[in-house]
PDB file of C-alpha atoms and ligand atoms in Angstrom:
ATOM      1  CA  UNK B   1      12.501 -34.749 -63.591  1.00 49.00           C
ATOM      2  CA  UNK B   2      13.602 -33.217 -60.250  1.00 47.00           C
ATOM      3  CA  UNK B   3      10.939 -31.275 -58.403  1.00 51.00           C
ATOM      4  CA  UNK B   4      11.510 -27.744 -57.181  1.00 50.00           C
ATOM      5  CA  UNK B   5      11.915 -29.203 -53.708  1.00 49.00           C
ATOM      6  CA  UNK B   6      14.654 -31.548 -54.971  1.00 49.00           C
ATOM      7  CA  UNK B   7      16.454 -28.625 -56.565  1.00 45.00           C
ATOM      8  CA  UNK B   8      16.445 -26.415 -53.516  1.00 48.00           C
ATOM      9  CA  UNK B   9      16.938 -29.074 -50.882  1.00 48.00           C
ATOM     10  CA  UNK B  10      20.718 -28.589 -51.088  1.00 53.00           C
ATOM     11  CA  UNK B  11      20.403 -24.892 -50.265  1.00 67.00           C
ATOM     12  CA  UNK B  12      18.052 -25.108 -47.264  1.00 77.00           C
ATOM     13  CA  UNK B  13      19.077 -22.526 -44.714  1.00 94.00           C
ATOM     14  CA  UNK B  14      18.880 -23.254 -41.046  1.00 97.00           C
ATOM     15  CA  UNK B  15      17.943 -20.215 -38.975  1.00 98.00           C
ATOM     16  CA  UNK B  16      20.419 -20.822 -36.183  1.00 98.00           C
ATOM     17  CA  UNK B  17      18.827 -19.060 -33.247  1.00 98.00           C
ATOM     18  CA  UNK B  18      21.493 -20.292 -30.888  1.00 98.00           C
ATOM     19  CA  UNK B  19      24.310 -18.673 -32.884  1.00 98.00           C
ATOM     20  CA  UNK B  20      22.457 -15.392 -33.321  1.00 98.00           C
ATOM     21  CA  UNK B  21      21.514 -15.398 -29.636  1.00 98.00           C
ATOM     22  CA  UNK B  22      25.177 -15.779 -28.690  1.00 98.00           C
ATOM     23  CA  UNK B  23      26.100 -12.812 -30.903  1.00 98.00           C
ATOM     24  CA  UNK B  24      23.366 -10.657 -29.369  1.00 98.00           C
ATOM     25  CA  UNK B  25      24.374 -11.710 -25.849  1.00 98.00           C
ATOM     26  CA  UNK B  26      27.855 -10.344 -26.559  1.00 98.00           C
ATOM     27  CA  UNK B  27      26.298  -7.079 -27.744  1.00 98.00           C
ATOM     28  CA  UNK B  28      24.195  -6.849 -24.578  1.00 98.00           C
ATOM     29  CA  UNK B  29      27.260  -7.585 -22.430  1.00 98.00           C
ATOM     30  CA  UNK B  30      28.987  -4.578 -24.027  1.00 98.00           C
ATOM     31  CA  UNK B  31      25.986  -2.383 -23.103  1.00 98.00           C
ATOM     32  CA  UNK B  32      26.057  -3.680 -19.520  1.00 98.00           C
ATOM     33  CA  UNK B  33      29.758  -2.889 -19.315  1.00 98.00           C
ATOM     34  CA  UNK B  34      29.017   0.695 -20.408  1.00 97.00           C
ATOM     35  CA  UNK B  35      26.260   0.975 -17.787  1.00 96.00           C
ATOM     36  CA  UNK B  36      28.386  -0.266 -14.917  1.00 97.00           C
ATOM     37  CA  UNK B  37      31.390   1.796 -15.998  1.00 97.00           C
ATOM     38  CA  UNK B  38      29.178   4.887 -15.575  1.00 95.00           C
ATOM     39  CA  UNK B  39      28.647   3.815 -11.958  1.00 96.00           C
ATOM     40  CA  UNK B  40      25.121   2.430 -12.337  1.00 96.00           C
ATOM     41  CA  UNK B  41      24.132  -0.973 -11.018  1.00 98.00           C
ATOM     42  CA  UNK B  42      23.661  -3.793 -13.540  1.00 98.00           C
ATOM     43  CA  UNK B  43      20.148  -4.606 -14.848  1.00 98.00           C
ATOM     44  CA  UNK B  44      18.328  -6.968 -12.473  1.00 98.00           C
ATOM     45  CA  UNK B  45      15.801  -9.617 -13.528  1.00 98.00           C
ATOM     46  CA  UNK B  46      13.680 -11.574 -11.056  1.00 98.00           C
ATOM     47  CA  UNK B  47      11.973 -14.822 -12.057  1.00 98.00           C
ATOM     48  CA  UNK B  48       9.285 -16.434  -9.929  1.00 98.00           C
ATOM     49  CA  UNK B  49       8.797 -20.165 -10.339  1.00 98.00           C
ATOM     50  CA  UNK B  50       5.827 -21.772  -8.605  1.00 98.00           C
ATOM     51  CA  UNK B  51       5.842 -25.573  -8.305  1.00 97.00           C
ATOM     52  CA  UNK B  52       8.002 -28.290  -9.794  1.00 96.00           C
ATOM     53  CA  UNK B  53       7.196 -28.460 -13.522  1.00 94.00           C
ATOM     54  CA  UNK B  54      10.307 -29.957 -15.170  1.00 92.00           C
ATOM     55  CA  UNK B  55      10.190 -27.951 -18.397  1.00 91.00           C
ATOM     56  CA  UNK B  56       9.575 -24.689 -16.499  1.00 96.00           C
ATOM     57  CA  UNK B  57      12.591 -25.384 -14.259  1.00 97.00           C
ATOM     58  CA  UNK B  58      14.747 -25.812 -17.362  1.00 94.00           C
ATOM     59  CA  UNK B  59      13.452 -22.596 -18.963  1.00 95.00           C
ATOM     60  CA  UNK B  60      14.066 -20.594 -15.794  1.00 97.00           C
ATOM     61  CA  UNK B  61      17.554 -22.086 -15.419  1.00 97.00           C
ATOM     62  CA  UNK B  62      18.356 -21.055 -19.001  1.00 97.00           C
ATOM     63  CA  UNK B  63      17.136 -17.534 -18.308  1.00 98.00           C
ATOM     64  CA  UNK B  64      19.378 -17.339 -15.221  1.00 98.00           C
ATOM     65  CA  UNK B  65      22.380 -18.583 -17.216  1.00 98.00           C
ATOM     66  CA  UNK B  66      21.729 -15.975 -19.895  1.00 98.00           C
ATOM     67  CA  UNK B  67      21.630 -13.248 -17.222  1.00 98.00           C
ATOM     68  CA  UNK B  68      25.019 -14.396 -15.922  1.00 98.00           C
ATOM     69  CA  UNK B  69      26.460 -14.408 -19.442  1.00 98.00           C
ATOM     70  CA  UNK B  70      25.431 -10.806 -20.191  1.00 98.00           C
ATOM     71  CA  UNK B  71      26.317  -9.464 -16.742  1.00 98.00           C
ATOM     72  CA  UNK B  72      22.799  -8.945 -15.346  1.00 98.00           C
ATOM     73  CA  UNK B  73      21.933  -9.633 -11.750  1.00 98.00           C
ATOM     74  CA  UNK B  74      19.328 -12.382 -11.555  1.00 98.00           C
ATOM     75  CA  UNK B  75      17.219 -13.633  -8.683  1.00 98.00           C
ATOM     76  CA  UNK B  76      15.132 -16.775  -8.730  1.00 98.00           C
ATOM     77  CA  UNK B  77      12.216 -16.894  -6.292  1.00 98.00           C
ATOM     78  CA  UNK B  78      11.059 -20.487  -5.868  1.00 98.00           C
ATOM     79  CA  UNK B  79       7.643 -21.012  -4.330  1.00 98.00           C
ATOM     80  CA  UNK B  80       5.908 -24.309  -3.515  1.00 98.00           C
ATOM     81  CA  UNK B  81       3.024 -25.703  -5.596  1.00 98.00           C
ATOM     82  CA  UNK B  82       0.724 -24.980  -2.638  1.00 98.00           C
ATOM     83  CA  UNK B  83       1.370 -21.200  -2.744  1.00 98.00           C
ATOM     84  CA  UNK B  84      -1.939 -19.320  -2.729  1.00 98.00           C
ATOM     85  CA  UNK B  85      -2.779 -16.648  -5.292  1.00 98.00           C
ATOM     86  CA  UNK B  86      -2.804 -14.057  -2.513  1.00 98.00           C
ATOM     87  CA  UNK B  87       0.704 -15.027  -1.388  1.00 98.00           C
ATOM     88  CA  UNK B  88       1.973 -14.799  -4.944  1.00 98.00           C
ATOM     89  CA  UNK B  89       0.314 -11.405  -5.478  1.00 98.00           C
ATOM     90  CA  UNK B  90       1.911 -10.125  -2.268  1.00 98.00           C
ATOM     91  CA  UNK B  91       5.335 -11.258  -3.489  1.00 98.00           C
ATOM     92  CA  UNK B  92       4.737  -9.495  -6.814  1.00 98.00           C
ATOM     93  CA  UNK B  93       3.813  -6.267  -5.008  1.00 98.00           C
ATOM     94  CA  UNK B  94       7.046  -6.437  -2.985  1.00 98.00           C
ATOM     95  CA  UNK B  95       9.037  -6.776  -6.199  1.00 98.00           C
ATOM     96  CA  UNK B  96       7.057  -3.986  -7.897  1.00 98.00           C
ATOM     97  CA  UNK B  97       8.053  -1.719  -5.011  1.00 98.00           C
ATOM     98  CA  UNK B  98      11.725  -2.696  -5.055  1.00 98.00           C
ATOM     99  CA  UNK B  99      13.760  -0.102  -6.973  1.00 98.00           C
ATOM    100  CA  UNK B 100      16.715  -2.446  -7.321  1.00 98.00           C
ATOM    101  CA  UNK B 101      14.720  -4.666  -9.711  1.00 98.00           C
ATOM    102  CA  UNK B 102      14.127  -3.821 -13.393  1.00 98.00           C
ATOM    103  CA  UNK B 103      12.238  -6.833 -14.680  1.00 98.00           C
ATOM    104  CA  UNK B 104       9.893  -9.442 -13.233  1.00 98.00           C
ATOM    105  CA  UNK B 105       8.630 -12.624 -14.868  1.00 98.00           C
ATOM    106  CA  UNK B 106       6.369 -15.258 -13.385  1.00 98.00           C
ATOM    107  CA  UNK B 107       7.001 -18.493 -15.242  1.00 98.00           C
ATOM    108  CA  UNK B 108       3.863 -19.962 -16.802  1.00 97.00           C
ATOM    109  CA  UNK B 109       1.978 -22.242 -16.551  1.00 96.00           C
ATOM    110  CA  UNK B 110       0.933 -21.688 -12.959  1.00 98.00           C
ATOM    111  CA  UNK B 111      -0.792 -24.278 -10.736  1.00 98.00           C
ATOM    112  CA  UNK B 112      -4.513 -24.526 -11.590  1.00 97.00           C
ATOM    113  CA  UNK B 113      -5.702 -22.730  -8.433  1.00 98.00           C
ATOM    114  CA  UNK B 114      -3.897 -19.506  -9.426  1.00 98.00           C
ATOM    115  CA  UNK B 115      -5.329 -17.175 -12.069  1.00 98.00           C
ATOM    116  CA  UNK B 116      -2.677 -16.421 -14.707  1.00 98.00           C
ATOM    117  CA  UNK B 117      -4.582 -13.310 -15.670  1.00 98.00           C
ATOM    118  CA  UNK B 118      -4.616 -11.912 -12.121  1.00 98.00           C
ATOM    119  CA  UNK B 119      -0.912 -12.605 -11.819  1.00 98.00           C
ATOM    120  CA  UNK B 120       0.183 -11.083 -15.137  1.00 98.00           C
ATOM    121  CA  UNK B 121      -1.954  -7.987 -14.496  1.00 98.00           C
ATOM    122  CA  UNK B 122      -0.413  -7.535 -11.018  1.00 98.00           C
ATOM    123  CA  UNK B 123       3.058  -6.936 -12.450  1.00 98.00           C
ATOM    124  CA  UNK B 124       4.008  -3.268 -12.739  1.00 98.00           C
ATOM    125  CA  UNK B 125       3.910  -2.500 -16.503  1.00 98.00           C
ATOM    126  CA  UNK B 126       7.292  -0.751 -16.061  1.00 98.00           C
ATOM    127  CA  UNK B 127       8.771  -4.146 -15.055  1.00 98.00           C
ATOM    128  CA  UNK B 128       6.690  -6.300 -17.405  1.00 98.00           C
ATOM    129  CA  UNK B 129       9.610  -7.689 -19.395  1.00 98.00           C
ATOM    130  CA  UNK B 130       7.477 -10.640 -20.585  1.00 97.00           C
ATOM    131  CA  UNK B 131       5.142  -8.118 -22.251  1.00 97.00           C
ATOM    132  CA  UNK B 132       2.054  -9.953 -20.975  1.00 98.00           C
ATOM    133  CA  UNK B 133       0.362  -7.037 -19.137  1.00 98.00           C
ATOM    134  CA  UNK B 134      -2.686  -5.495 -20.834  1.00 98.00           C
ATOM    135  CA  UNK B 135      -0.812  -2.179 -21.002  1.00 98.00           C
ATOM    136  CA  UNK B 136       2.065  -3.784 -22.930  1.00 98.00           C
ATOM    137  CA  UNK B 137      -0.282  -5.698 -25.252  1.00 98.00           C
ATOM    138  CA  UNK B 138      -2.403  -2.595 -25.839  1.00 98.00           C
ATOM    139  CA  UNK B 139       0.626  -0.479 -26.709  1.00 98.00           C
ATOM    140  CA  UNK B 140       1.953  -3.179 -29.041  1.00 97.00           C
ATOM    141  CA  UNK B 141      -1.413  -3.296 -30.788  1.00 96.00           C
ATOM    142  CA  UNK B 142      -1.336   0.478 -31.263  1.00 96.00           C
ATOM    143  CA  UNK B 143       2.257   0.441 -32.526  1.00 94.00           C
ATOM    144  CA  UNK B 144       3.561   2.288 -29.459  1.00 96.00           C
ATOM    145  CA  UNK B 145       6.902   1.715 -27.787  1.00 96.00           C
ATOM    146  CA  UNK B 146       6.584  -1.061 -25.189  1.00 97.00           C
ATOM    147  CA  UNK B 147       7.932  -4.389 -23.969  1.00 98.00           C
ATOM    148  CA  UNK B 148       7.244  -6.866 -26.762  1.00 97.00           C
ATOM    149  CA  UNK B 149       6.484 -10.411 -25.670  1.00 96.00           C
ATOM    150  CA  UNK B 150       9.834 -12.219 -25.733  1.00 97.00           C
ATOM    151  CA  UNK B 151       9.177 -14.984 -28.288  1.00 98.00           C
ATOM    152  CA  UNK B 152       7.693 -12.752 -31.022  1.00 98.00           C
ATOM    153  CA  UNK B 153      10.415 -10.182 -30.335  1.00 97.00           C
ATOM    154  CA  UNK B 154      13.109 -12.846 -30.670  1.00 98.00           C
ATOM    155  CA  UNK B 155      11.592 -14.194 -33.901  1.00 98.00           C
ATOM    156  CA  UNK B 156      11.481 -10.774 -35.550  1.00 97.00           C
ATOM    157  CA  UNK B 157      15.140 -10.307 -34.706  1.00 97.00           C
ATOM    158  CA  UNK B 158      16.023 -13.720 -36.097  1.00 98.00           C
ATOM    159  CA  UNK B 159      14.329 -12.779 -39.390  1.00 98.00           C
ATOM    160  CA  UNK B 160      16.201  -9.495 -39.326  1.00 97.00           C
ATOM    161  CA  UNK B 161      19.639 -10.986 -38.692  1.00 98.00           C
ATOM    162  CA  UNK B 162      19.124 -13.368 -41.633  1.00 98.00           C
ATOM    163  CA  UNK B 163      17.872 -10.440 -43.723  1.00 97.00           C
ATOM    164  CA  UNK B 164      14.615 -12.192 -44.593  1.00 98.00           C
ATOM    165  CA  UNK B 165      12.307  -9.789 -46.416  1.00 97.00           C
ATOM    166  CA  UNK B 166       8.886  -9.506 -44.804  1.00 98.00           C
ATOM    167  CA  UNK B 167       7.452  -6.380 -46.457  1.00 97.00           C
ATOM    168  CA  UNK B 168       4.468  -7.272 -48.604  1.00 98.00           C
ATOM    169  CA  UNK B 169       4.817 -10.996 -47.864  1.00 98.00           C
ATOM    170  CA  UNK B 170       2.056 -13.271 -46.663  1.00 98.00           C
ATOM    171  CA  UNK B 171       2.701 -14.428 -43.095  1.00 98.00           C
ATOM    172  CA  UNK B 172       0.525 -17.215 -41.726  1.00 99.00           C
ATOM    173  CA  UNK B 173       0.557 -17.677 -37.965  1.00 98.00           C
ATOM    174  CA  UNK B 174      -0.810 -20.995 -36.723  1.00 98.00           C
ATOM    175  CA  UNK B 175      -1.901 -20.611 -33.091  1.00 98.00           C
ATOM    176  CA  UNK B 176      -3.541 -17.665 -31.346  1.00 98.00           C
ATOM    177  CA  UNK B 177      -2.090 -17.825 -27.822  1.00 97.00           C
ATOM    178  CA  UNK B 178      -1.600 -14.628 -25.865  1.00 95.00           C
ATOM    179  CA  UNK B 179       2.094 -15.470 -25.429  1.00 95.00           C
ATOM    180  CA  UNK B 180       3.037 -16.103 -29.055  1.00 97.00           C
ATOM    181  CA  UNK B 181       0.427 -16.315 -31.823  1.00 98.00           C
ATOM    182  CA  UNK B 182      -1.546 -13.168 -31.176  1.00 97.00           C
ATOM    183  CA  UNK B 183       1.341 -10.756 -30.462  1.00 98.00           C
ATOM    184  CA  UNK B 184       3.270 -12.352 -33.350  1.00 98.00           C
ATOM    185  CA  UNK B 185       0.452 -11.594 -35.757  1.00 98.00           C
ATOM    186  CA  UNK B 186       0.335  -7.974 -34.587  1.00 97.00           C
ATOM    187  CA  UNK B 187       4.076  -7.539 -34.934  1.00 97.00           C
ATOM    188  CA  UNK B 188       4.239  -9.045 -38.416  1.00 98.00           C
ATOM    189  CA  UNK B 189       1.449  -6.771 -39.643  1.00 97.00           C
ATOM    190  CA  UNK B 190       2.766  -3.608 -38.005  1.00 96.00           C
ATOM    191  CA  UNK B 191       4.885  -1.058 -39.797  1.00 94.00           C
ATOM    192  CA  UNK B 192       8.132  -1.673 -37.912  1.00 82.00           C
ATOM    193  CA  UNK B 193      11.263  -3.463 -39.012  1.00 81.00           C
ATOM    194  CA  UNK B 194      10.492  -6.964 -40.358  1.00 89.00           C
ATOM    195  CA  UNK B 195       6.772  -6.240 -40.299  1.00 96.00           C
ATOM    196  CA  UNK B 196       4.547  -4.971 -43.091  1.00 97.00           C
ATOM    197  CA  UNK B 197       3.268  -8.463 -43.871  1.00 98.00           C
ATOM    198  CA  UNK B 198      -0.239  -9.443 -44.842  1.00 98.00           C
ATOM    199  CA  UNK B 199      -1.126 -11.721 -41.923  1.00 98.00           C
ATOM    200  CA  UNK B 200      -3.501 -14.656 -41.593  1.00 98.00           C
ATOM    201  CA  UNK B 201      -4.083 -16.246 -38.178  1.00 98.00           C
ATOM    202  CA  UNK B 202      -5.146 -19.896 -38.139  1.00 98.00           C
ATOM    203  CA  UNK B 203      -6.361 -21.841 -35.129  1.00 97.00           C
ATOM    204  CA  UNK B 204      -8.113 -25.031 -34.080  1.00 94.00           C
ATOM    205  CA  UNK B 205     -11.337 -24.059 -35.862  1.00 97.00           C
ATOM    206  CA  UNK B 206      -9.700 -23.143 -39.166  1.00 98.00           C
ATOM    207  CA  UNK B 207     -11.235 -25.203 -41.962  1.00 98.00           C
ATOM    208  CA  UNK B 208      -8.776 -26.638 -44.490  1.00 98.00           C
ATOM    209  CA  UNK B 209      -5.651 -25.455 -42.675  1.00 98.00           C
ATOM    210  CA  UNK B 210      -3.394 -26.667 -45.493  1.00 98.00           C
ATOM    211  CA  UNK B 211      -5.040 -24.208 -47.882  1.00 98.00           C
ATOM    212  CA  UNK B 212      -3.694 -21.341 -45.765  1.00 98.00           C
ATOM    213  CA  UNK B 213      -0.325 -22.758 -44.712  1.00 98.00           C
ATOM    214  CA  UNK B 214       0.612 -23.483 -48.342  1.00 98.00           C
ATOM    215  CA  UNK B 215      -0.026 -19.817 -49.157  1.00 98.00           C
ATOM    216  CA  UNK B 216       2.490 -18.627 -46.551  1.00 98.00           C
ATOM    217  CA  UNK B 217       5.753 -16.975 -47.536  1.00 98.00           C
ATOM    218  CA  UNK B 218       6.484 -16.962 -43.817  1.00 98.00           C
ATOM    219  CA  UNK B 219       4.876 -19.686 -41.726  1.00 98.00           C
ATOM    220  CA  UNK B 220       5.015 -19.334 -37.945  1.00 98.00           C
ATOM    221  CA  UNK B 221       3.725 -22.288 -35.958  1.00 98.00           C
ATOM    222  CA  UNK B 222       2.973 -22.130 -32.231  1.00 98.00           C
ATOM    223  CA  UNK B 223       0.435 -24.799 -31.318  1.00 98.00           C
ATOM    224  CA  UNK B 224       2.338 -27.091 -28.937  1.00 97.00           C
ATOM    225  CA  UNK B 225       1.467 -30.238 -30.917  1.00 98.00           C
ATOM    226  CA  UNK B 226       4.581 -32.195 -31.950  1.00 98.00           C
ATOM    227  CA  UNK B 227       5.086 -32.455 -35.735  1.00 98.00           C
ATOM    228  CA  UNK B 228       1.668 -30.963 -36.466  1.00 98.00           C
ATOM    229  CA  UNK B 229       2.790 -29.295 -39.714  1.00 98.00           C
ATOM    230  CA  UNK B 230       4.109 -31.654 -42.413  1.00 98.00           C
ATOM    231  CA  UNK B 231       6.114 -30.833 -45.528  1.00 98.00           C
ATOM    232  CA  UNK B 232       3.051 -30.983 -47.792  1.00 98.00           C
ATOM    233  CA  UNK B 233       1.552 -28.081 -45.818  1.00 98.00           C
ATOM    234  CA  UNK B 234       4.446 -25.763 -46.712  1.00 98.00           C
ATOM    235  CA  UNK B 235       4.984 -23.641 -49.812  1.00 98.00           C
ATOM    236  CA  UNK B 236       8.197 -24.236 -51.780  1.00 98.00           C
ATOM    237  CA  UNK B 237      10.912 -21.920 -50.500  1.00 98.00           C
ATOM    238  CA  UNK B 238       8.896 -20.595 -47.526  1.00 98.00           C
ATOM    239  CA  UNK B 239      10.469 -19.439 -44.295  1.00 98.00           C
ATOM    240  CA  UNK B 240       9.286 -21.720 -41.486  1.00 98.00           C
ATOM    241  CA  UNK B 241       9.489 -20.652 -37.864  1.00 98.00           C
ATOM    242  CA  UNK B 242       8.830 -23.481 -35.431  1.00 98.00           C
ATOM    243  CA  UNK B 243       7.977 -22.210 -31.956  1.00 98.00           C
ATOM    244  CA  UNK B 244       6.991 -25.607 -30.522  1.00 97.00           C
ATOM    245  CA  UNK B 245       9.218 -27.512 -28.152  1.00 96.00           C
ATOM    246  CA  UNK B 246       7.547 -30.538 -26.577  1.00 95.00           C
ATOM    247  CA  UNK B 247       9.126 -33.345 -24.597  1.00 93.00           C
ATOM    248  CA  UNK B 248       8.134 -36.611 -26.258  1.00 95.00           C
ATOM    249  CA  UNK B 249       8.821 -39.891 -24.396  1.00 96.00           C
ATOM    250  CA  UNK B 250      11.710 -41.777 -25.999  1.00 96.00           C
ATOM    251  CA  UNK B 251      14.278 -44.438 -25.218  1.00 96.00           C
ATOM    252  CA  UNK B 252      17.092 -41.919 -24.595  1.00 96.00           C
ATOM    253  CA  UNK B 253      19.219 -41.187 -21.487  1.00 95.00           C
ATOM    254  CA  UNK B 254      16.854 -38.326 -20.568  1.00 93.00           C
ATOM    255  CA  UNK B 255      13.770 -40.427 -21.325  1.00 95.00           C
ATOM    256  CA  UNK B 256      12.502 -37.923 -23.882  1.00 95.00           C
ATOM    257  CA  UNK B 257      13.353 -36.096 -27.095  1.00 95.00           C
ATOM    258  CA  UNK B 258      12.393 -32.528 -27.983  1.00 96.00           C
ATOM    259  CA  UNK B 259      10.028 -32.123 -30.920  1.00 97.00           C
ATOM    260  CA  UNK B 260       8.866 -28.986 -32.658  1.00 98.00           C
ATOM    261  CA  UNK B 261       5.423 -28.271 -34.082  1.00 98.00           C
ATOM    262  CA  UNK B 262       6.836 -28.889 -37.575  1.00 98.00           C
ATOM    263  CA  UNK B 263       7.918 -32.299 -38.872  1.00 98.00           C
ATOM    264  CA  UNK B 264      11.492 -31.318 -39.694  1.00 98.00           C
ATOM    265  CA  UNK B 265      12.336 -34.236 -41.998  1.00 97.00           C
ATOM    266  CA  UNK B 266       9.533 -33.472 -44.455  1.00 98.00           C
ATOM    267  CA  UNK B 267       9.608 -29.686 -43.973  1.00 98.00           C
ATOM    268  CA  UNK B 268      13.293 -29.216 -44.733  1.00 96.00           C
ATOM    269  CA  UNK B 269      12.758 -30.690 -48.201  1.00 96.00           C
ATOM    270  CA  UNK B 270      10.369 -27.875 -49.073  1.00 97.00           C
ATOM    271  CA  UNK B 271      11.258 -24.839 -46.949  1.00 98.00           C
ATOM    272  CA  UNK B 272      13.785 -22.191 -47.947  1.00 97.00           C
ATOM    273  CA  UNK B 273      14.633 -21.336 -44.353  1.00 98.00           C
ATOM    274  CA  UNK B 274      13.687 -23.247 -41.214  1.00 98.00           C
ATOM    275  CA  UNK B 275      14.390 -23.015 -37.490  1.00 98.00           C
ATOM    276  CA  UNK B 276      15.720 -26.200 -35.875  1.00 98.00           C
ATOM    277  CA  UNK B 277      14.316 -27.541 -32.587  1.00 97.00           C
ATOM    278  CA  UNK B 278      16.128 -27.179 -30.268  1.00 96.00           C
ATOM    279  CA  UNK B 279      18.459 -24.284 -31.103  1.00 97.00           C
ATOM    280  CA  UNK B 280      16.070 -22.133 -33.140  1.00 98.00           C
ATOM    281  CA  UNK B 281      13.390 -20.003 -31.509  1.00 98.00           C
ATOM    282  CA  UNK B 282      14.119 -21.002 -27.872  1.00 97.00           C
ATOM    283  CA  UNK B 283      17.425 -19.123 -27.484  1.00 97.00           C
ATOM    284  CA  UNK B 284      15.933 -16.103 -29.284  1.00 98.00           C
ATOM    285  CA  UNK B 285      13.087 -15.966 -26.735  1.00 97.00           C
ATOM    286  CA  UNK B 286      15.664 -15.574 -24.000  1.00 98.00           C
ATOM    287  CA  UNK B 287      17.273 -12.768 -26.006  1.00 98.00           C
ATOM    288  CA  UNK B 288      13.926 -10.945 -26.181  1.00 98.00           C
ATOM    289  CA  UNK B 289      13.730 -11.168 -22.403  1.00 98.00           C
ATOM    290  CA  UNK B 290      17.296  -9.916 -21.907  1.00 98.00           C
ATOM    291  CA  UNK B 291      16.667  -6.966 -24.246  1.00 98.00           C
ATOM    292  CA  UNK B 292      13.455  -6.044 -22.462  1.00 98.00           C
ATOM    293  CA  UNK B 293      15.269  -6.121 -19.111  1.00 98.00           C
ATOM    294  CA  UNK B 294      18.011  -3.887 -20.516  1.00 98.00           C
ATOM    295  CA  UNK B 295      15.344  -1.540 -21.891  1.00 98.00           C
ATOM    296  CA  UNK B 296      13.627  -1.342 -18.488  1.00 98.00           C
ATOM    297  CA  UNK B 297      16.947  -0.414 -16.874  1.00 98.00           C
ATOM    298  CA  UNK B 298      17.606   2.185 -19.592  1.00 96.00           C
ATOM    299  CA  UNK B 299      14.104   3.642 -19.095  1.00 96.00           C
ATOM    300  CA  UNK B 300      14.904   4.085 -15.413  1.00 93.00           C
ATOM    301  CA  UNK B 301      18.453   5.407 -15.641  1.00 90.00           C
ATOM    302  CA  UNK B 302      18.292   6.933 -19.090  1.00 79.00           C
ATOM    303  CA  UNK B 303      21.588   5.101 -19.568  1.00 61.00           C
TER     304      UNK B 303
HETATM  305  N1  GUN J 401       5.930 -20.096 -20.341  1.00 96.98           N
HETATM  306  C1  GUN J 401       6.153 -20.374 -21.653  1.00 96.98           C
HETATM  307  N2  GUN J 401       6.712 -19.315 -22.276  1.00 96.98           N
HETATM  308  C2  GUN J 401       6.837 -18.343 -21.344  1.00 96.98           C
HETATM  309  C3  GUN J 401       7.353 -17.024 -21.392  1.00 96.98           C
HETATM  310  O1  GUN J 401       7.795 -16.498 -22.421  1.00 96.98           O
HETATM  311  N3  GUN J 401       7.318 -16.344 -20.205  1.00 96.98           N
HETATM  312  C4  GUN J 401       6.811 -16.884 -19.064  1.00 96.98           C
HETATM  313  N4  GUN J 401       6.805 -16.129 -17.963  1.00 96.98           N
HETATM  314  N5  GUN J 401       6.322 -18.105 -19.001  1.00 96.98           N
HETATM  315  C5  GUN J 401       6.343 -18.834 -20.131  1.00 96.98           C
END
């Protein structure tokens, strides 16, 4: 007798973030064209990268490439690992005061001697396209218009483009980070588009995690532990959003493979929809950032 999972395994839907991101990039490029044809300058994003972390270099490179693709100006400020917090804060102030710049991100993580909180709070909220400033988080929590942290913003749009119903559904978010889990939980419970869920947040102290994850219509996992969620922790037909992307040592030309927080092989047998890693959430995060940068420019020029 085939199980429900057997029956649906042929109709598993991949949520192809990369494809959707490419579509949205074309839409943004059209907006940029309109802006520049009115005589305004193009939106300008600055990224600061401190140190030599390999994954961070790749993320920043991808953000720069996306800027090029949509017609934004992008500037990468590279600072050595030994940069002091004061030097970094001074650089941020200079950028805050520069009217030719719409958005500023400081790639995280930062070297241990620099306070991430001091740095994220030093960014002018009007340029906080990562949505990490207390002002942005506070406004998001109150349902006010603001820059929404890029990964949650990208995920909501992915759900929207695939027309996945969220209203009245049970969304379980595993992970409570300031970058993903917490803002994600707020967004999914708020009254906007692709919100209106009943939300449960799970974290390292949750007892009997499986009890909650198997209740999820929409399961969003952001813990940074490769293959943490297995198929038997997922409800039949659930939508699974895998935010994790960890380099795991492997005998490949690069010396590593990328793994999500969900064990894809067992999850795809149960889930209705699932994001692949890579090519799922990652490209949508970059879209969230591009849209926030466009929004910042529009706020300034009313364009
Ligand atoms: N490190 C991991 N994700 C992010 C992100 O979305 N923004 C920044 N600035 N750093 C990150």
